């Protein structure tokens, strides 16, 4: 989907390993916020440059393979008709005539892969945790799947019809955004004031995402996991920010996460199938789920989720 070239399982696992190494290397450090301390982190900077070189060396061949397939149609029978990478080759970079360099393409593709896969796995763990803690919501979701889809497996085309599923996922992203902070942006306009604070030009800006999703001035009973707030139309929340910023799990505007589409489709589909095939409950029985989180590029559960899984009665 990203590169438009066929990959065997070993290659996919290697790609995943490269991406995870990059994410770990990108964990925030104090010198990100206090550059004056940078000399004390020379070893970490050197390691980061080595990781970046390995990332470029590994991914560029896939970019070149796709470029060759587009220049010579039919030369690669396994090539897909379209990929995310295709949209980047002719991208116009503001302020220059040339297309993005290979290193820039590596960065853009990595953002797409990390935004659409790492966040998906994290969201699913939080989602199942909430369904375990709220069995009535799990039952209501299963009832919708049965009445809408029947006995066959849920597929991507069903998502639009599963309105309660959409509400569950939207509430999941409100309560558990993929990360604590938005990606860093620079203040490009002249000095401004925000909330009584002076924002100088070129200052790095980050938005604390849970502060929006948990704000009682924006949401009623924000601590409660309640898909009905969306399903029954009591409240509205556009995850893209087009209709107003009440939640922004993937950022907003021109620089919204490019993996949003893939991530949300995967979360909807996989959560539906997991509920369709299995009944999820606490392990040990009657124990409470620990919703403490920790930051590992994405916000993951501090203590890995433990669950009792029982296959649904196919009869």
mmCIF file of C-alpha atoms in Angstrom:
data_model
loop_
_atom_site.group_PDB
_atom_site.id
_atom_site.type_symbol
_atom_site.label_atom_id
_atom_site.label_comp_id
_atom_site.label_asym_id
_atom_site.label_seq_id
_atom_site.Cartn_x
_atom_site.Cartn_y
_atom_site.Cartn_z
ATOM 1 C CA UNK A 1 0.000 0.000 0.000
ATOM 2 C CA UNK A 2 2.848 2.371 0.783
ATOM 3 C CA UNK A 3 5.480 1.315 -1.765
ATOM 4 C CA UNK A 4 3.298 -0.547 -4.263
ATOM 5 C CA UNK A 5 5.745 -3.455 -4.405
ATOM 6 C CA UNK A 6 5.331 -7.006 -3.210
ATOM 7 C CA UNK A 7 7.047 -7.920 0.067
ATOM 8 C CA UNK A 8 7.498 -11.345 1.620
ATOM 9 C CA UNK A 9 6.964 -11.912 5.344
ATOM 10 C CA UNK A 10 10.671 -11.627 6.146
ATOM 11 C CA UNK A 11 10.868 -8.235 4.420
ATOM 12 C CA UNK A 12 7.778 -6.967 6.236
ATOM 13 C CA UNK A 13 9.263 -8.024 9.583
ATOM 14 C CA UNK A 14 12.553 -6.314 8.740
ATOM 15 C CA UNK A 15 10.713 -3.131 7.729
ATOM 16 C CA UNK A 16 8.817 -3.222 11.021
ATOM 17 C CA UNK A 17 12.092 -3.635 12.915
ATOM 18 C CA UNK A 18 13.615 -0.616 11.144
ATOM 19 C CA UNK A 19 10.538 1.509 11.895
ATOM 20 C CA UNK A 20 10.479 0.552 15.575
ATOM 21 C CA UNK A 21 14.179 1.377 15.945
ATOM 22 C CA UNK A 22 13.496 4.818 14.479
ATOM 23 C CA UNK A 23 10.579 5.391 16.854
ATOM 24 C CA UNK A 24 12.632 4.425 19.901
ATOM 25 C CA UNK A 25 15.437 6.745 18.786
ATOM 26 C CA UNK A 26 12.931 9.599 18.448
ATOM 27 C CA UNK A 27 11.839 9.400 22.082
ATOM 28 C CA UNK A 28 11.939 12.939 23.524
ATOM 29 C CA UNK A 29 15.111 14.039 25.319
ATOM 30 C CA UNK A 30 15.637 17.050 27.530
ATOM 31 C CA UNK A 31 17.971 18.656 24.974
ATOM 32 C CA UNK A 32 15.048 18.782 22.518
ATOM 33 C CA UNK A 33 13.633 21.495 24.760
ATOM 34 C CA UNK A 34 16.887 22.931 26.135
ATOM 35 C CA UNK A 35 19.363 22.985 23.208
ATOM 36 C CA UNK A 36 22.024 24.412 25.511
ATOM 37 C CA UNK A 37 22.375 20.869 26.906
ATOM 38 C CA UNK A 38 23.089 19.336 23.475
ATOM 39 C CA UNK A 39 26.856 18.872 24.097
ATOM 40 C CA UNK A 40 25.998 16.385 26.839
ATOM 41 C CA UNK A 41 24.074 14.192 24.371
ATOM 42 C CA UNK A 42 26.668 13.785 21.599
ATOM 43 C CA UNK A 43 26.610 9.981 21.920
ATOM 44 C CA UNK A 44 22.838 9.895 21.479
ATOM 45 C CA UNK A 45 23.030 12.226 18.461
ATOM 46 C CA UNK A 46 25.653 9.999 16.849
ATOM 47 C CA UNK A 47 23.458 6.956 17.420
ATOM 48 C CA UNK A 48 20.460 8.777 15.929
ATOM 49 C CA UNK A 49 22.465 9.612 12.781
ATOM 50 C CA UNK A 50 23.465 5.952 12.429
ATOM 51 C CA UNK A 51 19.834 4.862 12.759
ATOM 52 C CA UNK A 52 18.830 7.440 10.149
ATOM 53 C CA UNK A 53 21.491 6.197 7.721
ATOM 54 C CA UNK A 54 20.319 2.610 8.160
ATOM 55 C CA UNK A 55 16.714 3.713 7.620
ATOM 56 C CA UNK A 56 17.599 5.470 4.355
ATOM 57 C CA UNK A 57 19.815 2.624 3.115
ATOM 58 C CA UNK A 58 17.055 0.083 3.716
ATOM 59 C CA UNK A 59 14.075 2.003 2.316
ATOM 60 C CA UNK A 60 15.566 3.748 -0.741
ATOM 61 C CA UNK A 61 15.759 0.478 -2.781
ATOM 62 C CA UNK A 62 11.969 0.088 -2.407
ATOM 63 C CA UNK A 63 11.512 3.667 -3.621
ATOM 64 C CA UNK A 64 13.758 3.059 -6.629
ATOM 65 C CA UNK A 65 11.987 -0.210 -7.418
ATOM 66 C CA UNK A 66 8.635 1.579 -7.477
ATOM 67 C CA UNK A 67 10.050 4.427 -9.573
ATOM 68 C CA UNK A 68 11.363 1.888 -12.097
ATOM 69 C CA UNK A 69 7.983 0.126 -12.217
ATOM 70 C CA UNK A 70 6.232 3.420 -13.023
ATOM 71 C CA UNK A 71 8.771 4.409 -15.689
ATOM 72 C CA UNK A 72 8.562 0.971 -17.324
ATOM 73 C CA UNK A 73 4.987 -0.320 -17.040
ATOM 74 C CA UNK A 74 4.814 -4.099 -17.098
ATOM 75 C CA UNK A 75 8.433 -4.570 -16.026
ATOM 76 C CA UNK A 76 7.330 -5.761 -12.574
ATOM 77 C CA UNK A 77 4.278 -8.007 -12.696
ATOM 78 C CA UNK A 78 3.926 -7.952 -8.917
ATOM 79 C CA UNK A 79 3.691 -4.135 -8.809
ATOM 80 C CA UNK A 80 0.389 -2.688 -7.607
ATOM 81 C CA UNK A 81 -1.559 -0.263 -9.762
ATOM 82 C CA UNK A 82 -1.305 2.527 -7.176
ATOM 83 C CA UNK A 83 0.581 3.308 -3.974
ATOM 84 C CA UNK A 84 0.981 6.125 -1.474
ATOM 85 C CA UNK A 85 4.504 6.660 -2.800
ATOM 86 C CA UNK A 86 3.115 7.534 -6.251
ATOM 87 C CA UNK A 87 1.541 10.681 -4.806
ATOM 88 C CA UNK A 88 4.936 11.833 -3.513
ATOM 89 C CA UNK A 89 7.092 11.516 -6.630
ATOM 90 C CA UNK A 90 5.652 14.648 -8.267
ATOM 91 C CA UNK A 91 5.053 16.547 -5.046
ATOM 92 C CA UNK A 92 5.906 20.234 -5.354
ATOM 93 C CA UNK A 93 8.156 21.464 -2.567
ATOM 94 C CA UNK A 94 7.535 25.083 -1.658
ATOM 95 C CA UNK A 95 10.470 27.326 -2.507
ATOM 96 C CA UNK A 96 12.234 25.019 -4.973
ATOM 97 C CA UNK A 97 11.686 23.431 -8.372
ATOM 98 C CA UNK A 98 12.918 19.906 -7.656
ATOM 99 C CA UNK A 99 10.783 17.022 -6.391
ATOM 100 C CA UNK A 100 11.417 15.560 -2.909
ATOM 101 C CA UNK A 101 14.792 13.874 -2.492
ATOM 102 C CA UNK A 102 15.071 10.187 -1.655
ATOM 103 C CA UNK A 103 15.816 11.000 1.984
ATOM 104 C CA UNK A 104 12.685 13.169 2.136
ATOM 105 C CA UNK A 105 10.651 10.378 0.538
ATOM 106 C CA UNK A 106 11.995 7.997 3.186
ATOM 107 C CA UNK A 107 10.758 10.355 5.903
ATOM 108 C CA UNK A 108 7.308 10.757 4.341
ATOM 109 C CA UNK A 109 6.889 7.004 3.830
ATOM 110 C CA UNK A 110 8.040 6.339 7.389
ATOM 111 C CA UNK A 111 5.460 8.792 8.724
ATOM 112 C CA UNK A 112 2.797 6.955 6.736
ATOM 113 C CA UNK A 113 3.873 3.519 8.001
ATOM 114 C CA UNK A 114 4.294 4.545 11.624
ATOM 115 C CA UNK A 115 1.112 6.599 11.653
ATOM 116 C CA UNK A 116 -0.924 3.753 10.190
ATOM 117 C CA UNK A 117 0.490 0.708 11.980
ATOM 118 C CA UNK A 118 2.044 1.508 15.347
ATOM 119 C CA UNK A 119 -0.935 3.639 16.367
ATOM 120 C CA UNK A 120 -3.325 0.912 15.186
ATOM 121 C CA UNK A 121 -1.869 -1.735 17.491
ATOM 122 C CA UNK A 122 -1.886 0.690 20.416
ATOM 123 C CA UNK A 123 -5.477 1.794 19.766
ATOM 124 C CA UNK A 124 -6.670 -1.810 19.598
ATOM 125 C CA UNK A 125 -5.184 -2.626 23.005
ATOM 126 C CA UNK A 126 -6.882 0.403 24.569
ATOM 127 C CA UNK A 127 -10.096 -0.432 22.707
ATOM 128 C CA UNK A 128 -10.259 -4.022 23.943
ATOM 129 C CA UNK A 129 -9.440 -2.791 27.455
ATOM 130 C CA UNK A 130 -12.454 -0.468 27.357
ATOM 131 C CA UNK A 131 -14.718 -3.239 26.026
ATOM 132 C CA UNK A 132 -13.595 -5.515 28.867
ATOM 133 C CA UNK A 133 -14.282 -2.779 31.411
ATOM 134 C CA UNK A 134 -17.635 -1.989 29.738
ATOM 135 C CA UNK A 135 -19.235 -5.342 28.783
ATOM 136 C CA UNK A 136 -22.535 -3.635 27.961
ATOM 137 C CA UNK A 137 -20.776 -1.680 25.203
ATOM 138 C CA UNK A 138 -19.157 -4.887 23.938
ATOM 139 C CA UNK A 139 -22.585 -6.586 23.810
ATOM 140 C CA UNK A 140 -24.175 -3.639 22.012
ATOM 141 C CA UNK A 141 -21.379 -3.648 19.437
ATOM 142 C CA UNK A 142 -21.774 -7.396 18.869
ATOM 143 C CA UNK A 143 -25.544 -6.980 18.414
ATOM 144 C CA UNK A 144 -24.966 -4.334 15.738
ATOM 145 C CA UNK A 145 -22.485 -6.568 13.910
ATOM 146 C CA UNK A 146 -24.907 -9.516 13.977
ATOM 147 C CA UNK A 147 -27.886 -7.484 12.782
ATOM 148 C CA UNK A 148 -25.937 -5.691 10.057
ATOM 149 C CA UNK A 149 -23.471 -8.291 8.793
ATOM 150 C CA UNK A 150 -24.987 -11.620 9.807
ATOM 151 C CA UNK A 151 -22.794 -14.706 9.969
ATOM 152 C CA UNK A 152 -20.117 -13.636 7.482
ATOM 153 C CA UNK A 153 -16.932 -11.865 8.507
ATOM 154 C CA UNK A 154 -16.985 -8.089 8.732
ATOM 155 C CA UNK A 155 -15.161 -6.496 5.813
ATOM 156 C CA UNK A 156 -14.083 -2.970 4.984
ATOM 157 C CA UNK A 157 -17.274 -2.179 3.053
ATOM 158 C CA UNK A 158 -19.370 -2.800 6.177
ATOM 159 C CA UNK A 159 -17.727 -0.072 8.260
ATOM 160 C CA UNK A 160 -19.899 2.725 6.864
ATOM 161 C CA UNK A 161 -23.051 0.847 7.954
ATOM 162 C CA UNK A 162 -21.799 0.054 11.470
ATOM 163 C CA UNK A 163 -22.677 3.352 13.150
ATOM 164 C CA UNK A 164 -22.166 2.154 16.710
ATOM 165 C CA UNK A 165 -18.737 0.787 15.769
ATOM 166 C CA UNK A 166 -17.851 4.232 14.406
ATOM 167 C CA UNK A 167 -18.992 5.810 17.678
ATOM 168 C CA UNK A 168 -16.904 3.336 19.715
ATOM 169 C CA UNK A 169 -13.765 4.112 17.695
ATOM 170 C CA UNK A 170 -14.329 7.865 17.861
ATOM 171 C CA UNK A 171 -14.772 7.665 21.640
ATOM 172 C CA UNK A 172 -11.664 5.481 21.825
ATOM 173 C CA UNK A 173 -9.610 8.151 20.042
ATOM 174 C CA UNK A 174 -11.043 10.864 22.285
ATOM 175 C CA UNK A 175 -10.141 9.026 25.500
ATOM 176 C CA UNK A 176 -6.887 7.515 24.245
ATOM 177 C CA UNK A 177 -5.193 9.661 21.570
ATOM 178 C CA UNK A 178 -2.136 7.904 20.093
ATOM 179 C CA UNK A 179 0.324 10.234 21.825
ATOM 180 C CA UNK A 180 0.374 12.907 24.520
ATOM 181 C CA UNK A 181 1.591 15.699 22.265
ATOM 182 C CA UNK A 182 1.103 16.715 18.661
ATOM 183 C CA UNK A 183 4.161 16.711 16.433
ATOM 184 C CA UNK A 184 6.345 19.764 16.994
ATOM 185 C CA UNK A 185 5.653 22.776 14.783
ATOM 186 C CA UNK A 186 7.448 26.095 14.585
ATOM 187 C CA UNK A 187 5.784 29.465 15.104
ATOM 188 C CA UNK A 188 6.352 31.009 11.675
ATOM 189 C CA UNK A 189 4.337 34.194 12.166
ATOM 190 C CA UNK A 190 5.540 37.229 14.047
ATOM 191 C CA UNK A 191 5.475 37.075 17.838
ATOM 192 C CA UNK A 192 1.990 36.424 19.201
ATOM 193 C CA UNK A 193 0.255 36.018 22.559
ATOM 194 C CA UNK A 194 -1.680 32.890 23.493
ATOM 195 C CA UNK A 195 -3.421 32.432 26.831
ATOM 196 C CA UNK A 196 -1.413 35.276 28.283
ATOM 197 C CA UNK A 197 1.931 33.836 27.147
ATOM 198 C CA UNK A 198 4.217 35.437 24.565
ATOM 199 C CA UNK A 199 5.044 33.077 21.674
ATOM 200 C CA UNK A 200 8.248 34.244 19.923
ATOM 201 C CA UNK A 201 8.891 33.574 16.248
ATOM 202 C CA UNK A 202 10.547 30.182 15.571
ATOM 203 C CA UNK A 203 9.489 28.795 18.959
ATOM 204 C CA UNK A 204 8.708 25.067 18.966
ATOM 205 C CA UNK A 205 5.036 24.449 19.688
ATOM 206 C CA UNK A 206 3.347 21.239 20.832
ATOM 207 C CA UNK A 207 -0.286 20.672 21.791
ATOM 208 C CA UNK A 208 -1.164 18.484 24.780
ATOM 209 C CA UNK A 209 -3.820 16.256 23.207
ATOM 210 C CA UNK A 210 -5.445 14.723 26.326
ATOM 211 C CA UNK A 211 -6.019 18.257 27.569
ATOM 212 C CA UNK A 212 -8.546 18.667 24.754
ATOM 213 C CA UNK A 213 -10.251 15.277 24.986
ATOM 214 C CA UNK A 214 -10.553 15.483 28.785
ATOM 215 C CA UNK A 215 -11.710 19.109 28.976
ATOM 216 C CA UNK A 216 -15.040 19.356 30.878
ATOM 217 C CA UNK A 217 -15.666 22.689 29.151
ATOM 218 C CA UNK A 218 -15.823 20.804 25.844
ATOM 219 C CA UNK A 219 -17.221 17.398 26.835
ATOM 220 C CA UNK A 220 -19.883 16.250 29.269
ATOM 221 C CA UNK A 221 -18.497 13.732 31.785
ATOM 222 C CA UNK A 222 -15.192 13.519 29.862
ATOM 223 C CA UNK A 223 -13.714 10.735 32.040
ATOM 224 C CA UNK A 224 -16.518 8.344 31.077
ATOM 225 C CA UNK A 225 -16.073 6.047 28.071
ATOM 226 C CA UNK A 226 -19.416 6.643 26.382
ATOM 227 C CA UNK A 227 -19.845 5.953 22.635
ATOM 228 C CA UNK A 228 -23.484 7.060 22.930
ATOM 229 C CA UNK A 229 -22.318 10.671 23.089
ATOM 230 C CA UNK A 230 -21.616 10.278 19.348
ATOM 231 C CA UNK A 231 -24.043 7.466 18.458
ATOM 232 C CA UNK A 232 -27.084 9.322 19.807
ATOM 233 C CA UNK A 233 -25.858 12.662 18.502
ATOM 234 C CA UNK A 234 -25.565 14.213 21.970
ATOM 235 C CA UNK A 235 -22.116 15.550 21.116
ATOM 236 C CA UNK A 236 -20.005 15.912 18.006
ATOM 237 C CA UNK A 237 -16.317 15.414 17.443
ATOM 238 C CA UNK A 238 -14.607 15.631 14.059
ATOM 239 C CA UNK A 239 -11.219 13.885 14.318
ATOM 240 C CA UNK A 240 -9.898 15.882 11.341
ATOM 241 C CA UNK A 241 -10.647 19.258 12.948
ATOM 242 C CA UNK A 242 -12.481 20.536 9.864
ATOM 243 C CA UNK A 243 -15.692 21.212 11.809
ATOM 244 C CA UNK A 244 -13.932 22.548 14.889
ATOM 245 C CA UNK A 245 -11.162 21.265 17.118
ATOM 246 C CA UNK A 246 -12.752 19.283 19.954
ATOM 247 C CA UNK A 247 -10.335 16.386 19.518
ATOM 248 C CA UNK A 248 -7.251 15.975 17.333
ATOM 249 C CA UNK A 249 -5.771 12.471 17.761
ATOM 250 C CA UNK A 250 -3.957 12.722 14.412
ATOM 251 C CA UNK A 251 -3.359 16.459 14.273
ATOM 252 C CA UNK A 252 -5.335 18.849 12.073
ATOM 253 C CA UNK A 253 -4.929 20.967 8.972
ATOM 254 C CA UNK A 254 -2.436 20.591 6.140
ATOM 255 C CA UNK A 255 -0.030 18.576 8.261
ATOM 256 C CA UNK A 256 -2.527 16.074 9.623
ATOM 257 C CA UNK A 257 -1.042 12.585 9.993
ATOM 258 C CA UNK A 258 -0.837 10.950 6.524
ATOM 259 C CA UNK A 259 -1.527 7.542 8.081
ATOM 260 C CA UNK A 260 -4.921 8.629 9.452
ATOM 261 C CA UNK A 261 -6.967 6.923 6.742
ATOM 262 C CA UNK A 262 -5.177 3.596 6.964
ATOM 263 C CA UNK A 263 -5.080 3.628 10.765
ATOM 264 C CA UNK A 264 -8.776 4.377 11.254
ATOM 265 C CA UNK A 265 -9.896 1.780 8.699
ATOM 266 C CA UNK A 266 -7.710 -0.851 10.353
ATOM 267 C CA UNK A 267 -8.932 0.005 13.861
ATOM 268 C CA UNK A 268 -12.592 -0.195 12.792
ATOM 269 C CA UNK A 269 -12.126 -3.446 10.901
ATOM 270 C CA UNK A 270 -9.907 -5.257 13.386
ATOM 271 C CA UNK A 271 -11.909 -4.213 16.450
ATOM 272 C CA UNK A 272 -15.118 -5.393 14.770
ATOM 273 C CA UNK A 273 -13.613 -8.746 13.843
ATOM 274 C CA UNK A 274 -12.107 -9.272 17.288
ATOM 275 C CA UNK A 275 -15.513 -8.697 18.903
ATOM 276 C CA UNK A 276 -17.258 -10.776 16.242
ATOM 277 C CA UNK A 277 -15.020 -13.799 16.823
ATOM 278 C CA UNK A 278 -14.329 -13.623 20.569
ATOM 279 C CA UNK A 279 -15.869 -12.635 23.872
ATOM 280 C CA UNK A 280 -13.391 -10.542 25.868
ATOM 281 C CA UNK A 281 -13.343 -10.452 29.663
ATOM 282 C CA UNK A 282 -10.951 -9.614 32.488
ATOM 283 C CA UNK A 283 -8.103 -11.857 33.594
ATOM 284 C CA UNK A 284 -8.095 -12.794 36.400
ATOM 285 C CA UNK A 285 -11.897 -12.872 36.480
ATOM 286 C CA UNK A 286 -13.587 -9.820 38.013
ATOM 287 C CA UNK A 287 -10.309 -7.868 38.145
ATOM 288 C CA UNK A 288 -10.227 -4.199 37.146
ATOM 289 C CA UNK A 289 -8.327 -3.028 34.094
ATOM 290 C CA UNK A 290 -5.371 -0.750 34.837
ATOM 291 C CA UNK A 291 -5.703 2.205 32.478
ATOM 292 C CA UNK A 292 -2.341 3.747 33.402
ATOM 293 C CA UNK A 293 -0.330 4.721 30.343
ATOM 294 C CA UNK A 294 3.291 5.377 29.457
ATOM 295 C CA UNK A 295 4.909 7.062 26.478
ATOM 296 C CA UNK A 296 6.815 4.890 23.990
ATOM 297 C CA UNK A 297 6.454 7.243 21.023
ATOM 298 C CA UNK A 298 2.763 6.270 21.187
ATOM 299 C CA UNK A 299 0.979 6.074 24.539
ATOM 300 C CA UNK A 300 0.786 2.384 25.459
ATOM 301 C CA UNK A 301 -0.679 0.650 28.500
ATOM 302 C CA UNK A 302 1.801 0.804 31.376
ATOM 303 C CA UNK A 303 0.939 -2.793 32.236
ATOM 304 C CA UNK A 304 0.207 -4.955 29.197
ATOM 305 C CA UNK A 305 -3.454 -5.934 28.928
ATOM 306 C CA UNK A 306 -4.381 -9.406 30.146
ATOM 307 C CA UNK A 307 -7.666 -10.862 28.955
ATOM 308 C CA UNK A 308 -9.721 -14.032 28.945
ATOM 309 C CA UNK A 309 -10.714 -14.811 25.359
ATOM 310 C CA UNK A 310 -13.651 -17.098 24.593
ATOM 311 C CA UNK A 311 -14.627 -18.009 21.002
ATOM 312 C CA UNK A 312 -18.150 -16.944 20.081
ATOM 313 C CA UNK A 313 -20.712 -19.687 19.575
ATOM 314 C CA UNK A 314 -20.910 -19.996 15.790
ATOM 315 C CA UNK A 315 -24.294 -21.640 16.133
#
